[in-house]
Amino acid sequence: MSTAPEPPPLLPIPRWEDAAIAVAAPGAGAGNWVGAPSVVLADGVYHAAYRLRAPLGHGRGLATVLARSTDGIRFTEVARVTKERFGAESLERPALVRTPEGRWRLYVSCATPGSKHWWVDVLEADAPEELAEAPRRTVLPGDERHAVKDPVIVIEGGRWHLWASVHPLDVPEHEDRMTTEYYTSTDGLAWRHEGTALGPREGRWDARGVRISAVFRVDGRWAATYDGRATAAENWEERTGLAYATGTPGVFTAQGHEPVAESPHAGHGLRYLSVVPQVAGGYRLYYEGTREDGAHELRTELLLPPVRSADRRPAAAV
């Protein structure tokens, strides 16, 4: 008797058409964005941090919103931190983390006024709604030659791992170039730079820059999704790629010749994927996507493991 092969591992790849809108765009047209999400599932509740942005000349990244949901789709705002709180010109993707001690941290990407430089601050409190009033501390300052932002954090085996997008500032008007750099820490506050985790590929769809958006386990192996762009013109409209870990800790190799997910609308932006593993298996995904009028909305999908039975029905979505 022959045995049907088991389905391949479920990968957290967005499908777009299966998604629900978790948070609507703040306005119509290009530059009105909500997204860059970081989502944590704790004690049956989804806790989200996401960025609100206005067009250039109208404020850019205005605030990071903290919200919660019991179903993963409908969120209620519980707190908000504005760019003025950090003395920043703009805010970008945050990282929301629950520490092993049960406290909460919000890592915030901050733009230095009048420059292309970025740095990362952290707030810490007993509950997400208390983060807005927590004292801030700089943990990734960058320097005169590098902007650092958009942290992705994983805690495993008592060690903290961080992947951040780093932009070289050595060539004026080319600061959109980016690599993903890898850092480690014992406490999530003092970070050690370990090297480049993922770099652009010359002549490919991700030749201009790459930014790891999520890191997760697939059959015991580290994998990552990342945002990529081929040209400076694609800045803000990155698409999503897939990468697998190499033999070097924290380092990844990009897979394939094309993105694995994009918006069907002009610009095709589908970026800042946040992957939330589910207790019963599968993932809930959150990402920022370009809609038809050019605005960006925060979308979510539920991916369930394939049915391991004779009918082999496909994975369910939202």
Short mmCIF file of C-alpha atoms in Angstrom, two decimals:
data_model
loop_
_atom_site.label_atom_id
_atom_site.label_comp_id
_atom_site.label_asym_id
_atom_site.label_seq_id
_atom_site.Cartn_x
_atom_site.Cartn_y
_atom_site.Cartn_z
CA MET A 1 0.00 0.00 0.00
CA SER A 2 1.41 3.39 -0.97
CA THR A 3 1.48 6.23 1.48
CA ALA A 4 0.72 9.77 0.34
CA PRO A 5 3.60 12.14 1.04
CA GLU A 6 3.20 14.54 3.91
CA PRO A 7 2.62 18.16 2.88
CA PRO A 8 5.64 20.49 3.00
CA PRO A 9 6.17 22.69 6.06
CA LEU A 10 3.74 25.56 6.36
CA LEU A 11 5.53 28.83 5.66
CA PRO A 12 4.14 32.19 6.82
CA ILE A 13 3.69 33.62 3.34
CA PRO A 14 0.88 36.18 2.89
CA ARG A 15 -1.78 35.52 0.26
CA TRP A 16 -3.40 39.00 0.22
CA GLU A 17 -6.80 37.84 -1.06
CA ASP A 18 -7.33 35.90 2.19
CA ALA A 19 -6.59 38.88 4.44
CA ALA A 20 -8.82 41.04 6.62
CA ILE A 21 -8.17 44.72 7.37
CA ALA A 22 -7.05 45.03 10.98
CA VAL A 23 -6.55 48.80 10.91
CA ALA A 24 -7.67 51.03 8.04
CA ALA A 25 -5.38 53.59 6.42
CA PRO A 26 -5.53 56.98 8.18
CA GLY A 27 -6.42 58.78 4.96
CA ALA A 28 -6.75 58.43 1.21
CA GLY A 29 -3.79 58.47 -1.17
CA ALA A 30 -0.06 57.89 -1.12
CA GLY A 31 1.80 58.65 2.11
CA ASN A 32 -1.16 57.91 4.38
CA TRP A 33 0.05 54.74 6.04
CA VAL A 34 -0.76 52.54 8.97
CA GLY A 35 1.41 49.49 9.51
CA ALA A 36 4.98 48.45 10.34
CA PRO A 37 3.36 46.12 12.93
CA SER A 38 4.90 44.14 15.77
CA VAL A 39 2.43 41.74 17.37
CA VAL A 40 2.70 39.47 20.43
CA LEU A 41 0.20 36.79 21.49
CA ALA A 42 0.25 36.48 25.30
CA ASP A 43 -2.28 34.68 27.50
CA GLY A 44 -4.77 34.50 24.64
CA VAL A 45 -4.62 38.23 23.83
CA TYR A 46 -2.99 39.85 20.79
CA HIS A 47 -0.92 42.91 21.70
CA ALA A 48 0.12 45.10 18.77
CA ALA A 49 2.38 48.07 18.19
CA TYR A 50 2.09 49.81 14.83
CA ARG A 51 3.10 53.09 13.21
CA LEU A 52 0.84 55.90 11.96
CA ARG A 53 2.28 58.01 9.16
CA ALA A 54 1.26 61.09 7.19
CA PRO A 55 2.70 62.14 3.80
CA LEU A 56 6.03 63.94 3.48
CA GLY A 57 5.54 67.55 4.47
CA HIS A 58 2.61 66.65 6.72
CA GLY A 59 4.42 65.01 9.62
CA ARG A 60 5.75 61.64 8.34
CA GLY A 61 5.82 59.00 11.11
CA LEU A 62 3.58 60.61 13.72
CA ALA A 63 3.12 58.00 16.43
CA THR A 64 3.38 54.40 17.55
CA VAL A 65 0.02 53.00 18.64
CA LEU A 66 -0.34 50.23 21.22
CA ALA A 67 -3.50 48.15 20.87
CA ARG A 68 -4.99 44.82 21.91
CA SER A 69 -7.40 42.29 20.45
CA THR A 70 -8.99 39.04 21.59
CA ASP A 71 -9.67 37.72 18.07
CA GLY A 72 -6.55 39.02 16.29
CA ILE A 73 -8.58 41.14 13.88
CA ARG A 74 -10.40 43.90 15.78
CA PHE A 75 -8.00 46.03 17.81
CA THR A 76 -8.64 48.60 20.53
CA GLU A 77 -6.05 51.31 21.14
CA VAL A 78 -4.72 51.36 24.71
CA ALA A 79 -1.85 53.87 24.44
CA ARG A 80 0.06 56.02 21.99
CA VAL A 81 3.59 57.41 21.91
CA THR A 82 4.29 60.33 19.59
CA LYS A 83 7.49 61.37 17.85
CA GLU A 84 7.67 64.42 20.15
CA ARG A 85 8.16 62.01 23.06
CA PHE A 86 11.57 61.11 21.56
CA GLY A 87 12.51 64.43 19.97
CA ALA A 88 12.34 62.61 16.63
CA GLU A 89 11.41 63.88 13.19
CA SER A 90 9.65 60.61 12.38
CA LEU A 91 8.98 57.14 13.78
CA GLU A 92 9.23 53.84 11.91
CA ARG A 93 8.76 50.18 12.78
CA PRO A 94 8.67 49.37 16.52
CA ALA A 95 9.34 46.03 18.24
CA LEU A 96 7.00 44.98 21.02
CA VAL A 97 8.49 42.36 23.37
CA ARG A 98 7.34 40.56 26.48
CA THR A 99 10.40 39.82 28.58
CA PRO A 100 11.06 36.48 30.33
CA GLU A 101 10.16 38.28 33.58
CA GLY A 102 6.72 39.18 32.22
CA ARG A 103 7.37 42.89 31.67
CA TRP A 104 6.83 44.70 28.37
CA ARG A 105 9.28 46.59 26.19
CA LEU A 106 8.69 48.81 23.20
CA TYR A 107 11.70 49.42 20.96
CA VAL A 108 11.08 52.55 18.90
CA SER A 109 12.79 53.59 15.64
CA CYS A 110 13.49 57.34 15.73
CA ALA A 111 14.66 59.72 12.98
CA THR A 112 17.18 62.40 13.90
CA PRO A 113 15.78 65.81 12.85
CA GLY A 114 17.42 67.38 9.82
CA SER A 115 19.37 64.27 8.83
CA LYS A 116 19.08 60.76 7.42
CA HIS A 117 20.23 59.25 10.72
CA TRP A 118 18.05 56.89 12.80
CA TRP A 119 18.42 55.40 16.26
CA VAL A 120 16.46 53.01 18.51
CA ASP A 121 15.13 53.77 22.02
CA VAL A 122 13.38 51.39 24.41
CA LEU A 123 10.54 51.90 26.90
CA GLU A 124 9.77 49.33 29.62
CA ALA A 125 6.69 48.88 31.86
CA ASP A 126 4.57 46.28 33.60
CA ALA A 127 1.80 46.50 30.98
CA PRO A 128 1.55 47.73 27.37
CA GLU A 129 -0.79 50.60 28.31
CA GLU A 130 1.88 51.92 30.71
CA LEU A 131 4.61 52.14 28.06
CA ALA A 132 3.61 55.63 26.93
CA GLU A 133 4.71 57.06 30.29
CA ALA A 134 7.80 54.88 30.79
CA PRO A 135 11.29 56.40 30.78
CA ARG A 136 13.21 55.96 27.55
CA ARG A 137 16.70 54.62 27.00
CA THR A 138 18.80 54.54 23.83
CA VAL A 139 19.92 51.00 22.96
CA LEU A 140 21.04 51.28 19.31
CA PRO A 141 22.43 54.77 18.73
CA GLY A 142 23.86 54.30 15.25
CA ASP A 143 26.67 56.72 14.38
CA GLU A 144 27.64 59.41 11.90
CA ARG A 145 28.09 56.76 9.19
CA HIS A 146 25.11 54.48 9.87
CA ALA A 147 21.39 54.80 10.55
CA VAL A 148 19.82 51.89 12.47
CA LYS A 149 16.09 51.13 12.73
CA ASP A 150 13.28 48.56 12.40
CA PRO A 151 14.40 45.99 15.01
CA VAL A 152 13.14 42.40 15.00
CA ILE A 153 13.75 40.63 18.33
CA VAL A 154 13.68 36.96 19.33
CA ILE A 155 14.46 35.62 22.82
CA GLU A 156 15.58 32.01 22.95
CA GLY A 157 17.52 30.00 25.49
CA GLY A 158 18.11 33.02 27.70
CA ARG A 159 19.74 34.96 24.86
CA TRP A 160 18.36 37.95 23.00
CA HIS A 161 18.71 38.14 19.20
CA LEU A 162 18.06 41.30 17.18
CA TRP A 163 18.02 42.02 13.46
CA ALA A 164 17.94 45.68 12.38
CA SER A 165 18.01 47.50 9.06
CA VAL A 166 21.15 49.60 8.75
CA HIS A 167 21.54 52.37 6.17
CA PRO A 168 24.99 53.65 5.16
CA LEU A 169 25.17 57.45 5.24
CA ASP A 170 28.42 57.85 3.30
CA VAL A 171 26.85 58.80 -0.07
CA PRO A 172 24.39 61.73 -0.05
CA GLU A 173 20.99 60.99 -1.65
CA HIS A 174 21.69 57.25 -1.50
CA GLU A 175 20.85 56.67 2.15
CA ASP A 176 17.95 54.36 1.24
CA ARG A 177 20.43 51.50 0.65
CA MET A 178 20.19 48.96 3.45
CA THR A 179 21.44 45.69 4.85
CA THR A 180 20.16 43.73 7.82
CA GLU A 181 22.64 43.52 10.69
CA TYR A 182 22.61 40.97 13.51
CA TYR A 183 23.07 41.74 17.24
CA THR A 184 23.00 39.68 20.44
CA SER A 185 22.47 40.55 24.10
CA THR A 186 22.03 38.97 27.51
CA ASP A 187 19.47 41.53 28.67
CA GLY A 188 18.02 43.22 25.57
CA LEU A 189 19.60 46.54 26.54
CA ALA A 190 23.32 46.25 25.80
CA TRP A 191 23.71 44.89 22.27
CA ARG A 192 26.76 43.44 20.52
CA HIS A 193 27.01 43.69 16.74
CA GLU A 194 27.76 40.25 15.31
CA GLY A 195 27.86 41.07 11.59
CA THR A 196 25.67 41.27 8.50
CA ALA A 197 22.68 38.91 8.56
CA LEU A 198 21.38 39.52 5.03
CA GLY A 199 22.58 41.69 2.17
CA PRO A 200 21.29 42.79 -1.25
CA ARG A 201 21.78 40.60 -4.33
CA GLU A 202 23.20 42.36 -7.36
CA GLY A 203 20.92 42.32 -10.37
CA ARG A 204 17.96 40.86 -8.46
CA TRP A 205 14.63 42.25 -7.24
CA ASP A 206 16.31 42.98 -3.86
CA ALA A 207 19.47 44.63 -5.22
CA ARG A 208 19.01 48.01 -3.53
CA GLY A 209 18.29 46.91 0.01
CA VAL A 210 16.99 44.17 2.30
CA ARG A 211 15.33 44.36 5.72
CA ILE A 212 14.46 41.25 7.75
CA SER A 213 10.85 41.57 8.88
CA ALA A 214 10.31 38.35 10.90
CA VAL A 215 12.38 35.44 12.20
CA PHE A 216 10.79 32.10 13.09
CA ARG A 217 11.38 28.34 13.24
CA VAL A 218 10.45 25.98 10.40
CA ASP A 219 10.99 22.30 11.24
CA GLY A 220 13.59 23.31 13.81
CA ARG A 221 15.48 25.57 11.40
CA TRP A 222 15.62 29.34 11.52
CA ALA A 223 13.91 31.10 8.64
CA ALA A 224 13.09 34.74 7.94
CA THR A 225 10.94 36.92 5.77
CA TYR A 226 12.42 40.17 4.53
CA ASP A 227 11.53 43.37 2.68
CA GLY A 228 13.43 44.04 -0.52
CA ARG A 229 13.67 46.61 -3.27
CA ALA A 230 15.58 46.83 -6.54
CA THR A 231 15.85 50.62 -6.88
CA ALA A 232 15.62 53.81 -4.88
CA ALA A 233 12.29 54.48 -6.62
CA GLU A 234 10.83 51.46 -4.82
CA ASN A 235 11.57 52.94 -1.40
CA TRP A 236 8.43 52.62 0.78
CA GLU A 237 6.96 49.98 -1.55
CA GLU A 238 9.12 46.98 -0.66
CA ARG A 239 7.91 43.43 -1.35
CA THR A 240 8.42 40.32 0.78
CA GLY A 241 11.04 37.61 0.26
CA LEU A 242 12.02 34.42 2.09
CA ALA A 243 15.41 33.48 3.54
CA TYR A 244 16.83 30.50 5.42
CA ALA A 245 19.54 30.38 8.06
CA THR A 246 23.07 29.45 7.08
CA GLY A 247 25.50 27.64 9.34
CA THR A 248 26.50 30.95 10.94
CA PRO A 249 24.22 32.02 13.82
CA GLY A 250 21.89 34.87 12.90
CA VAL A 251 22.87 34.87 9.21
CA PHE A 252 20.44 34.12 6.35
CA THR A 253 20.53 33.36 2.64
CA ALA A 254 17.77 34.73 0.40
CA GLN A 255 15.74 32.18 -1.55
CA GLY A 256 14.40 32.30 -5.10
CA HIS A 257 14.48 34.85 -7.88
CA GLU A 258 11.24 36.68 -7.14
CA PRO A 259 9.34 38.01 -4.09
CA VAL A 260 7.05 35.52 -2.39
CA ALA A 261 4.34 38.11 -1.63
CA GLU A 262 3.26 41.54 -2.87
CA SER A 263 0.20 43.75 -3.16
CA PRO A 264 -1.83 43.42 -6.37
CA HIS A 265 -2.06 47.21 -6.60
CA ALA A 266 0.34 49.70 -8.20
CA GLY A 267 3.49 50.01 -6.12
CA HIS A 268 2.98 46.40 -4.94
CA GLY A 269 4.13 47.16 -1.40
CA LEU A 270 3.73 44.30 1.08
CA ARG A 271 6.17 44.79 3.91
CA TYR A 272 6.95 44.65 7.64
CA LEU A 273 5.52 41.15 8.11
CA SER A 274 4.90 40.19 11.75
CA VAL A 275 4.55 36.43 12.27
CA VAL A 276 2.59 35.22 15.32
CA PRO A 277 2.77 31.43 15.87
CA GLN A 278 -0.53 29.91 17.03
CA VAL A 279 -0.83 27.56 20.02
CA ALA A 280 -2.52 24.87 17.90
CA GLY A 281 -0.13 25.32 14.98
CA GLY A 282 0.04 27.68 12.04
CA TYR A 283 0.45 31.45 12.09
CA ARG A 284 -1.44 34.70 12.20
CA LEU A 285 0.26 37.23 9.93
CA TYR A 286 0.21 41.02 10.05
CA TYR A 287 1.67 43.28 7.39
CA GLU A 288 1.49 46.70 5.78
CA GLY A 289 0.05 46.61 2.26
CA THR A 290 -0.53 49.09 -0.55
CA ARG A 291 -4.17 49.50 -1.48
CA GLU A 292 -5.58 50.73 -4.78
CA ASP A 293 -5.38 54.47 -4.01
CA GLY A 294 -1.76 54.27 -2.81
CA ALA A 295 -2.51 54.43 0.92
CA HIS A 296 -1.18 51.63 3.16
CA GLU A 297 -3.39 49.57 5.46
CA LEU A 298 -2.65 47.04 8.19
CA ARG A 299 -3.82 43.57 7.10
CA THR A 300 -4.00 40.19 8.84
CA GLU A 301 -4.35 36.56 7.76
CA LEU A 302 -4.67 33.26 9.61
CA LEU A 303 -2.72 30.34 8.13
CA LEU A 304 -3.56 26.92 9.51
CA PRO A 305 -1.56 23.71 8.98
CA PRO A 306 -2.65 21.55 6.02
CA VAL A 307 -5.21 18.84 6.76
CA ARG A 308 -3.34 15.56 7.03
CA SER A 309 -6.13 13.35 5.69
CA ALA A 310 -7.29 11.82 2.43
CA ASP A 311 -9.08 14.91 1.15
CA ARG A 312 -6.00 17.16 1.63
CA ARG A 313 -8.02 20.34 1.85
CA PRO A 314 -5.85 23.48 1.65
CA ALA A 315 -4.93 25.56 4.66
CA ALA A 316 -7.70 27.78 5.97
CA ALA A 317 -7.37 31.56 6.06
CA VAL A 318 -9.28 34.46 7.61
#
